[in-house]
């Protein structure tokens, strides 16, 4: 793996760990522009009672207003849902690095078909945090992905 | 038009007017469940510097955590972007009422193809608020839809 990608995914993983420590869903994200960190964030459904604060959405909110997302890469510990995939397309984020998609596949094929470069790392720590949360909190997990 | 739909779209339009009065982008939304108002919200890009606070997203955030969106209808003054369309699919919101899509078409065909019932009203007030904003604030409008 590219060293910059590893370091920036490390930021997203640290966000996921922080969410887990707060009792929240362990999903984190980071946004970088030309390899430099812009913002990070994590899922806040449980912490703030905020259903739209998926990791990617919280990260994009924390980044604030941007005139362009050209040259950006979004790092997310878990494959994105429809809403977060839509945010990638809306803001024309050209590149997405996904920690793992074993515990939630998302639809990376859809993003690729729309021109997004998607890299899937299959990271063990991302997957083990999610597997534990899904096992211990099945109701909250189901709620976070629309009752599936 | 159905009287309940008219009243609930009225709530979304009132949110759009409020955003306009605050100097923000005049897009509002309302969520109803079995015909009763659950929550409302409006675009807050300018007011809060929040790029993900589209009207629909702000409304869903204001609704708080919900175990199910079965029986809900989302009302939005403007046709939804990719992110907001993705939120509709993620949460399996079965019905969407759109104020107008003259000033931003969105992709209601995609939502219909995924099983969402979409009603488009072509409301004059929704369109005139947007046309005025787009004309007077082209940069902010472009920013809100990913630099298009």
Coordinates of C-alpha atoms in Angstrom, one line a residue:
Chain A
X1 CA 0.0 0.0 0.0
X2 CA 1.0 3.6 -0.7
X3 CA 2.6 5.1 2.5
X4 CA 0.5 8.3 2.3
X5 CA -2.7 6.2 1.9
X6 CA -1.6 4.1 4.9
X7 CA -1.0 7.2 7.0
X8 CA -4.3 8.8 6.0
X9 CA -6.3 5.6 6.6
X10 CA -4.6 5.6 10.0
X11 CA -6.3 8.9 10.7
X12 CA -9.7 7.4 9.7
X13 CA -9.0 4.3 11.9
X14 CA -8.1 6.5 14.9
X15 CA -11.5 8.2 14.4
X16 CA -13.2 4.8 14.4
X17 CA -11.4 3.9 17.6
X18 CA -12.5 7.2 19.2
X19 CA -16.1 6.5 18.3
X20 CA -15.9 3.0 19.8
X21 CA -14.4 4.5 23.0
X22 CA -17.3 6.9 23.1
X23 CA -19.8 4.0 22.8
X24 CA -20.6 4.8 19.2
X25 CA -20.4 3.0 15.9
X26 CA -16.7 2.4 15.1
X27 CA -16.6 4.0 11.6
X28 CA -14.2 6.8 10.8
X29 CA -13.2 8.9 7.8
X30 CA -10.6 11.4 6.7
X31 CA -10.4 13.8 3.7
X32 CA -7.1 14.7 2.1
X33 CA -6.3 17.1 -0.7
X34 CA -3.1 16.3 -2.7
X35 CA -2.0 14.0 0.1
X36 CA -2.5 16.4 3.0
X37 CA -5.1 15.9 5.7
X38 CA -8.0 18.4 5.4
X39 CA -10.5 17.0 8.0
X40 CA -11.6 13.8 9.8
X41 CA -14.7 12.6 11.5
X42 CA -16.6 9.6 12.8
X43 CA -20.1 8.2 13.0
X44 CA -22.2 10.1 15.6
X45 CA -25.5 8.4 15.5
X46 CA -25.3 7.3 19.1
X47 CA -23.2 10.2 20.5
X48 CA -25.4 13.0 19.1
X49 CA -28.5 11.1 18.1
X50 CA -27.7 12.2 14.6
X51 CA -28.8 9.7 11.9
X52 CA -27.1 11.4 9.0
X53 CA -23.7 11.7 10.8
X54 CA -22.1 8.7 9.1
X55 CA -18.3 8.9 9.3
X56 CA -17.9 10.3 5.8
X57 CA -20.7 12.9 6.3
X58 CA -19.2 14.0 9.6
X59 CA -15.8 14.3 8.0
X60 CA -17.2 16.4 5.1
X61 CA -19.1 18.6 7.5
X62 CA -15.9 19.1 9.6
X63 CA -14.0 20.1 6.4
X64 CA -16.4 23.0 6.0
X65 CA -17.2 24.8 2.8
X66 CA -15.0 24.0 -0.2
X67 CA -15.2 25.5 -3.6
X68 CA -13.8 22.3 -5.2
X69 CA -13.0 18.8 -4.2
X70 CA -10.6 18.3 -7.1
X71 CA -7.5 16.5 -6.0
X72 CA -9.2 15.1 -2.9
X73 CA -9.3 11.5 -1.6
X74 CA -11.8 10.4 1.0
X75 CA -10.7 7.6 3.4
X76 CA -13.4 5.6 5.1
X77 CA -12.9 2.6 7.4
X78 CA -16.1 1.0 6.0
X79 CA -17.5 0.8 2.5
X80 CA -19.9 3.7 2.0
X81 CA -23.7 3.5 2.0
X82 CA -26.0 5.0 -0.6
X83 CA -26.0 8.5 1.1
X84 CA -22.2 8.6 1.5
X85 CA -21.7 7.3 -2.0
X86 CA -24.0 10.1 -3.2
X87 CA -22.0 12.7 -1.3
X88 CA -18.9 11.4 -3.2
X89 CA -20.7 11.9 -6.5
X90 CA -22.3 15.2 -5.6
X91 CA -19.0 16.8 -4.6
X92 CA -17.1 15.0 -7.4
X93 CA -14.5 13.5 -5.0
X94 CA -12.3 11.7 -7.5
X95 CA -10.8 9.0 -5.2
X96 CA -12.1 6.8 -2.4
X97 CA -10.0 4.5 -0.2
X98 CA -12.1 1.9 1.7
X99 CA -10.8 0.2 4.8
X100 CA -12.9 -2.9 4.3
X101 CA -16.2 -4.1 2.8
X102 CA -16.5 -7.5 4.4
X103 CA -18.9 -6.3 7.1
X104 CA -21.0 -4.1 4.7
X105 CA -20.3 -4.3 1.0
X106 CA -21.8 -1.0 -0.1
X107 CA -21.8 -0.6 -3.9
X108 CA -18.3 0.3 -5.0
X109 CA -19.1 -1.0 -8.5
X110 CA -21.7 1.8 -8.8
X111 CA -19.1 4.4 -7.8
X112 CA -16.5 3.0 -10.2
X113 CA -19.1 3.0 -13.0
X114 CA -19.5 6.7 -12.3
X115 CA -15.8 7.4 -12.6
X116 CA -14.6 7.3 -9.0
X117 CA -11.3 5.5 -8.4
X118 CA -12.0 3.1 -5.5
X119 CA -9.2 1.3 -3.6
X120 CA -10.3 -1.4 -1.1
X121 CA -7.7 -2.3 1.5
X122 CA -9.4 -5.2 3.4
X123 CA -7.9 -4.0 6.7
X124 CA -8.2 -6.4 9.7
X125 CA -8.6 -3.8 12.4
X126 CA -11.4 -2.0 10.5
X127 CA -13.2 -5.3 10.1
X128 CA -12.7 -6.5 13.6
X129 CA -14.1 -3.3 15.2
X130 CA -17.2 -3.5 13.0
X131 CA -17.7 -7.3 13.6
X132 CA -17.6 -6.7 17.3
X133 CA -20.1 -3.8 17.1
X134 CA -22.5 -5.7 14.8
X135 CA -22.4 -8.7 17.2
X136 CA -22.9 -6.6 20.4
X137 CA -25.3 -3.9 19.1
X138 CA -27.3 -5.5 16.3
X139 CA -30.2 -3.0 16.7
X140 CA -28.1 0.1 16.5
X141 CA -26.2 -1.3 13.6
X142 CA -29.5 -2.1 11.7
X143 CA -30.8 1.4 12.4
X144 CA -27.6 3.0 11.0
X145 CA -28.2 1.2 7.6
X146 CA -31.9 1.9 7.3
X147 CA -33.3 -1.1 9.1
X148 CA -31.8 -3.8 6.9
Chain B
X1 CA -53.0 18.0 -5.3
X2 CA -53.7 16.0 -2.2
X3 CA -54.6 18.4 0.7
X4 CA -52.2 16.8 3.1
X5 CA -49.4 16.9 0.5
X6 CA -50.1 20.6 0.0
X7 CA -50.0 21.4 3.7
X8 CA -46.8 19.5 4.2
X9 CA -45.1 21.0 1.2
X10 CA -46.2 24.3 2.7
X11 CA -44.0 23.4 5.7
X12 CA -41.0 22.8 3.4
X13 CA -41.7 26.1 1.6
X14 CA -41.8 27.9 4.9
X15 CA -38.3 26.4 5.7
X16 CA -37.0 27.6 2.3
X17 CA -38.4 31.1 3.0
X18 CA -36.7 31.1 6.4
X19 CA -33.4 30.1 4.9
X20 CA -33.7 32.9 2.3
X21 CA -34.4 35.4 5.1
X22 CA -31.3 34.3 6.8
X23 CA -29.3 34.9 3.7
X24 CA -29.0 31.2 2.9
X25 CA -29.9 28.9 0.0
X26 CA -33.8 28.8 -0.2
X27 CA -34.3 25.0 -0.1
X28 CA -36.5 23.5 2.6
X29 CA -37.7 20.0 3.5
X30 CA -40.2 18.3 5.8
X31 CA -40.6 14.6 6.9
X32 CA -44.0 13.2 7.6
X33 CA -45.1 9.8 8.9
X34 CA -48.5 8.6 8.0
X35 CA -49.4 12.2 7.0
X36 CA -48.2 13.8 10.3
X37 CA -45.2 16.1 10.4
X38 CA -42.1 14.6 12.1
X39 CA -39.5 17.3 11.4
X40 CA -38.4 20.0 9.0
X41 CA -35.2 21.7 8.0
X42 CA -33.5 23.9 5.5
X43 CA -30.2 24.3 3.7
X44 CA -27.5 25.6 6.1
X45 CA -24.4 25.8 3.9
X46 CA -24.2 29.6 4.3
X47 CA -25.7 29.9 7.8
X48 CA -23.5 27.3 9.4
X49 CA -20.7 26.8 6.9
X50 CA -22.0 23.2 6.6
X51 CA -21.7 21.7 3.1
X52 CA -23.6 18.6 3.9
X53 CA -26.6 20.5 5.4
X54 CA -28.8 20.3 2.3
X55 CA -32.5 20.8 3.2
X56 CA -33.3 17.1 3.2
X57 CA -30.2 16.2 5.2
X58 CA -30.9 19.0 7.8
X59 CA -34.5 17.7 8.0
X60 CA -33.5 14.1 8.6
X61 CA -31.0 15.2 11.2
X62 CA -33.7 17.2 13.0
X63 CA -35.9 14.2 13.0
X64 CA -33.3 12.4 15.1
X65 CA -32.9 8.6 15.3
X66 CA -35.7 6.5 13.8
X67 CA -35.9 2.7 13.9
X68 CA -37.8 2.7 10.6
X69 CA -38.9 5.2 7.9
X70 CA -41.7 2.9 6.8
X71 CA -44.8 5.1 6.1
X72 CA -42.8 8.3 5.7
X73 CA -42.9 10.9 3.0
X74 CA -40.1 13.4 2.4
X75 CA -41.1 16.7 1.1
X76 CA -38.4 18.9 -0.6
X77 CA -38.8 22.2 -2.4
X78 CA -36.1 21.2 -4.9
X79 CA -35.3 17.9 -6.7
X80 CA -32.7 16.1 -4.6
X81 CA -29.0 15.8 -5.4
X82 CA -27.1 12.5 -5.4
X83 CA -26.4 12.7 -1.6
X84 CA -30.0 13.4 -0.7
X85 CA -31.3 10.8 -3.1
X86 CA -28.8 8.3 -1.5
X87 CA -30.3 9.2 1.9
X88 CA -33.8 8.4 0.7
X89 CA -32.5 5.0 -0.5
X90 CA -30.4 4.3 2.6
X91 CA -33.3 4.9 4.9
X92 CA -35.8 3.3 2.5
X93 CA -38.1 6.4 2.6
X94 CA -40.9 5.1 0.3
X95 CA -42.3 8.4 -1.0
X96 CA -40.8 11.7 -2.1
X97 CA -42.7 14.9 -3.0
X98 CA -40.6 17.4 -5.0
X99 CA -41.6 21.1 -5.2
X100 CA -39.9 21.6 -8.5
X101 CA -37.1 20.4 -10.7
X102 CA -37.0 23.2 -13.3
X103 CA -34.0 24.8 -11.6
X104 CA -32.1 21.6 -10.8
X105 CA -33.4 18.4 -12.3
X106 CA -31.8 15.8 -10.0
X107 CA -32.4 12.3 -11.1
X108 CA -35.9 11.3 -10.1
X109 CA -35.8 8.5 -12.7
X110 CA -33.0 6.8 -10.7
X111 CA -35.1 7.0 -7.5
X112 CA -38.2 5.7 -9.3
X113 CA -36.1 2.8 -10.8
X114 CA -35.2 1.9 -7.2
X115 CA -38.8 1.8 -6.1
X116 CA -39.4 5.2 -4.6
X117 CA -42.7 6.9 -5.4
X118 CA -41.9 10.4 -6.6
X119 CA -44.4 13.2 -7.1
X120 CA -43.2 16.4 -8.8
X121 CA -45.5 19.5 -8.1
X122 CA -43.8 22.1 -10.3
X123 CA -44.5 24.8 -7.8
X124 CA -44.1 28.4 -8.8
X125 CA -42.9 29.8 -5.5
X126 CA -40.2 27.0 -5.1
X127 CA -38.9 27.8 -8.6
X128 CA -38.9 31.6 -8.2
X129 CA -37.0 31.5 -4.9
X130 CA -34.4 29.3 -6.5
X131 CA -34.1 31.2 -9.8
X132 CA -33.5 34.4 -7.8
X133 CA -30.9 32.8 -5.6
X134 CA -29.1 31.2 -8.6
X135 CA -29.0 34.5 -10.5
X136 CA -27.9 36.6 -7.5
X137 CA -25.4 34.1 -5.9
X138 CA -24.1 31.9 -8.7
X139 CA -20.9 31.0 -6.8
X140 CA -22.6 29.8 -3.7
X141 CA -25.1 27.9 -5.8
X142 CA -22.4 26.2 -7.8
X143 CA -20.6 25.3 -4.5
X144 CA -23.7 23.7 -3.2
X145 CA -24.0 21.3 -6.1
X146 CA -20.3 20.3 -6.2
X147 CA -18.9 23.0 -8.5
X148 CA -21.1 22.2 -11.5

